[in-house]
């Protein structure tokens, strides 16, 4: 039995759509749906074998993980769903409260880097969780990700909207990698055949998902109260691959935030994938 993490946001549905639509067999797999920070913790603690995790979690603890090839959640220029929202221009936020979502790890670190190094400000960071309901009523500024961000765009409460993938692109002309898929090294050792079989099915599932945006948006956009057009435009600009540009970008990110890490993939010779 393999325990596999799935982010509870729309952004992960294309990759899992083969399984979700019943076109790819999911027997022997238990899917666990959570916010990214919770999945990071569960994979780190061995409560999951495989998961989509924050790229920051991978960089921080890469000695424990192998990357699943050609899978990520990345975006070039705009990502739409990782937003820094503010009621005042950024330079006025020095020593002011900035609320960070507990659901994220990567975007939190990216925002801190941008505010410190690019905008030269040090706010007071506070943490909120929408599930725990501890975000103040009228925050001056906040970081939001995933479906929460897609819902918040519509409230128009924040005149200053910064898309973090765009901020990154403006600096380095690279896509930004928010999440990757990883397997624990000990799970790979113990359950190699199961892991390889699941990986191959996951790639099939993603192929089906990438061809099904219309259907996905028809079925899922109303669940988060966005229109089908926004859903389609959103999914279309996400990158689900992990190619050289994305890897270069991850390396750049690890350098600028001072995390030393090695990129290790499931060994390719174990894969039986037909292209
Ligand atoms: C693009 C996104 O990327 C996400 C951001 C993450 C993070 O900040 O740690 C982790 C996983 C992704 O869901 C998003 O959630 O909108």
Short mmCIF file of C-alpha atoms and ligand atoms in Angstrom, two decimals:
data_model
loop_
_atom_site.label_atom_id
_atom_site.label_comp_id
_atom_site.label_asym_id
_atom_site.label_seq_id
_atom_site.Cartn_x
_atom_site.Cartn_y
_atom_site.Cartn_z
CA UNK A 1 0.00 0.00 0.00
CA UNK A 2 1.38 3.42 -0.94
CA UNK A 3 0.38 6.59 0.86
CA UNK A 4 0.39 9.52 -1.53
CA UNK A 5 -0.16 13.21 -0.79
CA UNK A 6 -2.36 15.45 -2.92
CA UNK A 7 -2.72 19.20 -2.42
CA UNK A 8 -6.35 20.12 -1.85
CA UNK A 9 -6.22 22.95 -4.43
CA UNK A 10 -7.37 23.15 -8.04
CA UNK A 11 -3.73 23.43 -9.18
CA UNK A 12 -3.05 19.74 -8.49
CA UNK A 13 -6.15 18.31 -10.14
CA UNK A 14 -4.67 18.05 -13.67
CA UNK A 15 -1.87 15.77 -12.42
CA UNK A 16 -4.28 13.48 -10.56
CA UNK A 17 -7.10 13.68 -13.09
CA UNK A 18 -6.45 10.24 -14.61
CA UNK A 19 -7.04 8.74 -11.17
CA UNK A 20 -9.90 11.08 -10.31
CA UNK A 21 -11.75 10.29 -13.54
CA UNK A 22 -11.24 6.54 -13.04
CA UNK A 23 -9.23 6.22 -16.27
CA UNK A 24 -6.10 5.21 -14.38
CA UNK A 25 -6.28 2.42 -11.81
CA UNK A 26 -5.56 3.63 -8.29
CA UNK A 27 -5.71 0.31 -6.46
CA UNK A 28 -3.04 -0.07 -3.81
CA UNK A 29 -2.84 3.69 -3.33
CA UNK A 30 -4.29 5.81 -0.53
CA UNK A 31 -4.51 9.50 -1.40
CA UNK A 32 -4.24 11.99 1.44
CA UNK A 33 -5.54 15.48 0.68
CA UNK A 34 -4.13 18.45 2.60
CA UNK A 35 -2.61 21.91 2.31
CA UNK A 36 1.05 21.98 1.21
CA UNK A 37 2.63 22.69 4.62
CA UNK A 38 0.80 19.71 6.13
CA UNK A 39 1.87 17.40 3.29
CA UNK A 40 5.47 18.60 3.75
CA UNK A 41 5.32 17.63 7.40
CA UNK A 42 3.68 14.26 6.72
CA UNK A 43 6.27 13.29 4.10
CA UNK A 44 9.10 14.50 6.34
CA UNK A 45 7.78 12.40 9.22
CA UNK A 46 7.22 9.27 7.12
CA UNK A 47 3.43 9.41 7.26
CA UNK A 48 3.42 9.50 3.45
CA UNK A 49 5.61 7.65 0.94
CA UNK A 50 5.18 10.06 -1.95
CA UNK A 51 3.81 13.58 -2.15
CA UNK A 52 3.65 16.82 -3.97
CA UNK A 53 5.53 19.12 -1.58
CA UNK A 54 6.72 22.71 -1.43
CA UNK A 55 9.95 23.09 -3.40
CA UNK A 56 11.39 24.67 -0.24
CA UNK A 57 10.71 21.46 1.70
CA UNK A 58 12.60 19.51 -0.95
CA UNK A 59 15.53 21.93 -0.89
CA UNK A 60 15.70 21.93 2.90
CA UNK A 61 15.55 18.14 3.34
CA UNK A 62 16.76 16.81 -0.02
CA UNK A 63 18.93 14.19 1.69
CA UNK A 64 15.73 12.29 2.58
CA UNK A 65 13.99 12.51 -0.79
CA UNK A 66 14.21 11.55 -4.45
CA UNK A 67 12.48 13.77 -7.00
CA UNK A 68 9.91 12.28 -9.34
CA UNK A 69 11.10 13.26 -12.82
CA UNK A 70 9.20 15.74 -14.96
CA UNK A 71 6.63 16.85 -12.40
CA UNK A 72 6.26 20.23 -10.71
CA UNK A 73 3.90 23.11 -10.17
CA UNK A 74 5.70 26.05 -11.73
CA UNK A 75 4.82 29.25 -13.54
CA UNK A 76 6.55 31.66 -15.85
CA UNK A 77 5.61 35.35 -15.48
CA UNK A 78 2.27 35.10 -13.71
CA UNK A 79 1.01 32.26 -11.49
CA UNK A 80 -2.27 34.02 -10.48
CA UNK A 81 -2.61 31.99 -7.26
CA UNK A 82 0.40 33.08 -5.22
CA UNK A 83 -0.29 36.67 -4.32
CA UNK A 84 1.01 39.26 -1.97
CA UNK A 85 -1.96 41.55 -1.34
CA UNK A 86 -1.55 44.93 0.31
CA UNK A 87 -3.60 47.96 1.14
CA UNK A 88 -0.53 50.21 0.79
CA UNK A 89 2.51 50.19 -1.55
CA UNK A 90 5.22 47.74 -0.41
CA UNK A 91 7.72 50.40 0.71
CA UNK A 92 5.22 51.56 3.35
CA UNK A 93 5.21 48.12 5.02
CA UNK A 94 8.48 48.44 6.95
CA UNK A 95 7.80 47.31 10.56
CA UNK A 96 4.10 46.81 9.74
CA UNK A 97 2.27 43.50 10.22
CA UNK A 98 2.43 41.23 7.20
CA UNK A 99 0.32 38.05 7.47
CA UNK A 100 1.74 34.83 6.07
CA UNK A 101 -0.46 31.83 5.36
CA UNK A 102 0.48 28.73 7.34
CA UNK A 103 -0.46 26.59 4.32
CA UNK A 104 2.64 27.61 2.40
CA UNK A 105 6.36 27.10 2.76
CA UNK A 106 7.94 28.07 -0.55
CA UNK A 107 5.95 31.22 -1.17
CA UNK A 108 6.57 32.40 2.38
CA UNK A 109 10.33 32.13 1.86
CA UNK A 110 10.08 33.73 -1.55
CA UNK A 111 8.10 36.65 -0.17
CA UNK A 112 10.53 37.17 2.71
CA UNK A 113 13.43 37.16 0.25
CA UNK A 114 11.71 39.66 -2.07
CA UNK A 115 10.74 42.06 0.72
CA UNK A 116 14.16 41.95 2.35
CA UNK A 117 16.49 41.87 -0.65
CA UNK A 118 14.54 43.56 -3.41
CA UNK A 119 12.33 46.02 -1.55
CA UNK A 120 14.63 46.52 1.46
CA UNK A 121 11.94 46.25 4.12
CA UNK A 122 11.61 44.16 7.29
CA UNK A 123 7.95 43.82 8.29
CA UNK A 124 6.64 42.05 11.40
CA UNK A 125 5.68 38.63 10.13
CA UNK A 126 2.54 37.09 11.61
CA UNK A 127 0.96 33.76 10.73
CA UNK A 128 -2.64 33.00 9.86
CA UNK A 129 -4.66 29.99 8.88
CA UNK A 130 -8.05 30.43 7.20
CA UNK A 131 -9.09 27.05 8.61
CA UNK A 132 -8.35 28.25 12.15
CA UNK A 133 -9.97 31.59 11.32
CA UNK A 134 -7.28 33.76 12.88
CA UNK A 135 -6.75 36.30 10.11
CA UNK A 136 -7.69 39.79 11.39
CA UNK A 137 -10.67 41.43 9.71
CA UNK A 138 -8.76 44.16 7.93
CA UNK A 139 -5.13 43.09 7.53
CA UNK A 140 -2.76 45.65 6.01
CA UNK A 141 -1.03 43.03 3.88
CA UNK A 142 -1.03 39.27 3.44
CA UNK A 143 0.33 36.36 1.47
CA UNK A 144 -2.27 33.99 0.04
CA UNK A 145 -1.87 30.85 -2.08
CA UNK A 146 -3.88 28.28 -3.98
CA UNK A 147 -7.67 28.30 -4.05
CA UNK A 148 -7.73 30.91 -1.26
CA UNK A 149 -5.83 33.30 -3.54
CA UNK A 150 -8.16 32.61 -6.47
CA UNK A 151 -11.13 33.44 -4.23
CA UNK A 152 -9.48 36.51 -2.73
CA UNK A 153 -8.70 38.17 -6.08
CA UNK A 154 -12.43 38.75 -6.45
CA UNK A 155 -12.86 40.63 -3.16
CA UNK A 156 -10.91 43.62 -4.56
CA UNK A 157 -10.05 44.73 -1.03
CA UNK A 158 -6.39 45.18 -1.87
CA UNK A 159 -5.35 47.80 -4.40
CA UNK A 160 -1.74 46.53 -4.47
CA UNK A 161 -1.45 43.02 -5.90
CA UNK A 162 1.93 41.39 -6.41
CA UNK A 163 2.14 38.07 -8.25
CA UNK A 164 5.17 36.26 -6.81
CA UNK A 165 6.01 34.32 -9.98
CA UNK A 166 6.05 37.62 -11.86
CA UNK A 167 8.30 39.22 -9.23
CA UNK A 168 10.70 36.28 -9.61
CA UNK A 169 10.58 36.45 -13.41
CA UNK A 170 11.37 40.16 -13.34
CA UNK A 171 14.55 39.38 -11.41
CA UNK A 172 15.88 36.28 -13.12
CA UNK A 173 13.80 35.68 -16.29
CA UNK A 174 13.05 32.17 -15.05
CA UNK A 175 9.85 30.28 -14.24
CA UNK A 176 9.38 29.80 -10.51
CA UNK A 177 8.99 26.28 -9.08
CA UNK A 178 6.45 26.25 -6.26
CA UNK A 179 6.08 22.53 -5.76
CA UNK A 180 7.69 19.24 -6.78
CA UNK A 181 6.82 15.56 -6.34
CA UNK A 182 9.11 13.51 -4.13
CA UNK A 183 9.39 10.01 -2.70
CA UNK A 184 11.09 9.27 0.61
CA UNK A 185 14.36 7.44 0.05
CA UNK A 186 13.40 4.77 2.59
CA UNK A 187 10.02 4.20 0.86
CA UNK A 188 11.82 3.83 -2.45
CA UNK A 189 14.15 1.26 -0.93
CA UNK A 190 11.32 -0.75 0.62
CA UNK A 191 8.68 -0.43 -2.08
CA UNK A 192 10.64 0.18 -5.28
CA UNK A 193 8.27 -1.71 -7.63
CA UNK A 194 5.16 -0.04 -6.19
CA UNK A 195 6.77 3.39 -6.43
CA UNK A 196 7.85 2.92 -10.04
CA UNK A 197 4.43 1.58 -11.03
CA UNK A 198 2.73 4.49 -9.31
CA UNK A 199 5.06 7.02 -10.94
CA UNK A 200 4.28 5.63 -14.39
CA UNK A 201 0.57 5.79 -13.66
CA UNK A 202 0.95 9.34 -12.37
CA UNK A 203 2.55 10.40 -15.66
CA UNK A 204 -0.37 8.80 -17.54
CA UNK A 205 -2.78 10.53 -15.19
CA UNK A 206 -1.12 13.89 -15.86
CA UNK A 207 -1.30 13.35 -19.65
CA UNK A 208 -5.03 12.76 -19.34
CA UNK A 209 -5.36 15.82 -17.10
CA UNK A 210 -3.51 18.11 -19.50
CA UNK A 211 -6.01 17.16 -22.22
CA UNK A 212 -9.03 17.67 -19.98
CA UNK A 213 -8.95 21.31 -18.81
CA UNK A 214 -12.43 21.94 -20.19
CA UNK A 215 -13.88 19.01 -18.28
CA UNK A 216 -11.86 19.77 -15.14
CA UNK A 217 -13.06 23.37 -15.06
CA UNK A 218 -16.64 22.31 -15.72
CA UNK A 219 -16.50 19.95 -12.74
CA UNK A 220 -14.35 21.85 -10.28
CA UNK A 221 -14.51 25.65 -10.81
CA UNK A 222 -17.86 26.08 -9.07
CA UNK A 223 -16.49 24.30 -5.98
CA UNK A 224 -14.21 27.26 -5.39
CA UNK A 225 -16.65 29.82 -6.82
CA UNK A 226 -14.59 30.90 -9.80
CA UNK A 227 -15.80 31.02 -13.39
CA UNK A 228 -14.76 28.40 -15.93
CA UNK A 229 -12.78 30.96 -17.96
CA UNK A 230 -10.60 31.97 -14.99
CA UNK A 231 -10.13 28.27 -14.21
CA UNK A 232 -8.98 27.49 -17.75
CA UNK A 233 -6.68 30.51 -18.00
CA UNK A 234 -5.23 29.66 -14.62
CA UNK A 235 -4.49 26.01 -15.40
CA UNK A 236 -3.15 26.83 -18.87
CA UNK A 237 -0.40 29.03 -17.53
CA UNK A 238 0.78 26.57 -14.89
CA UNK A 239 3.75 24.40 -15.84
CA UNK A 240 3.58 20.79 -14.66
CA UNK A 241 6.98 19.74 -16.03
CA UNK A 242 10.40 19.92 -14.44
CA UNK A 243 12.83 20.73 -17.22
CA UNK A 244 16.18 22.46 -17.28
CA UNK A 245 14.77 25.99 -16.82
CA UNK A 246 12.76 24.93 -13.79
CA UNK A 247 15.76 23.10 -12.30
CA UNK A 248 17.99 26.13 -12.88
CA UNK A 249 15.39 28.24 -11.17
CA UNK A 250 15.24 25.93 -8.16
CA UNK A 251 18.99 26.06 -7.90
CA UNK A 252 18.88 29.86 -8.09
CA UNK A 253 16.23 29.92 -5.37
CA UNK A 254 18.28 27.66 -3.09
CA UNK A 255 21.26 29.99 -3.56
CA UNK A 256 19.44 33.23 -2.85
CA UNK A 257 17.80 31.85 0.26
CA UNK A 258 21.02 30.15 1.36
CA UNK A 259 19.97 26.50 1.38
CA UNK A 260 22.56 23.98 0.27
CA UNK A 261 20.93 21.05 -1.44
CA UNK A 262 21.44 18.30 -4.00
CA UNK A 263 18.95 17.35 -6.70
CA UNK A 264 18.43 13.60 -6.77
CA UNK A 265 15.87 11.88 -8.96
CA UNK A 266 14.38 8.38 -9.02
CA UNK A 267 17.09 6.59 -11.02
CA UNK A 268 15.99 6.68 -14.67
CA UNK A 269 17.15 3.10 -15.34
CA UNK A 270 14.38 1.86 -13.06
CA UNK A 271 11.69 3.45 -15.16
CA UNK A 272 9.97 1.46 -17.88
CA UNK A 273 8.15 4.41 -19.36
CA UNK A 274 7.16 4.28 -23.00
CA UNK A 275 7.04 7.77 -24.53
C1 LIG B 1 1.07 27.71 -7.32
C2 LIG B 1 0.90 27.37 -6.06
O1 LIG B 1 1.93 26.70 -5.53
C3 LIG B 1 1.88 26.22 -4.23
C4 LIG B 1 2.70 26.85 -3.27
C5 LIG B 1 3.32 26.15 -2.28
C6 LIG B 1 4.09 26.84 -1.20
O2 LIG B 1 4.08 28.06 -1.17
O3 LIG B 1 4.70 26.16 -0.37
C7 LIG B 1 3.22 24.75 -2.28
C8 LIG B 1 2.47 24.09 -3.20
C9 LIG B 1 1.71 24.76 -4.25
O4 LIG B 1 0.34 24.57 -4.06
C10 LIG B 1 -0.34 27.66 -5.31
O5 LIG B 1 -0.64 27.04 -4.30
O6 LIG B 1 -1.08 28.51 -5.76
#
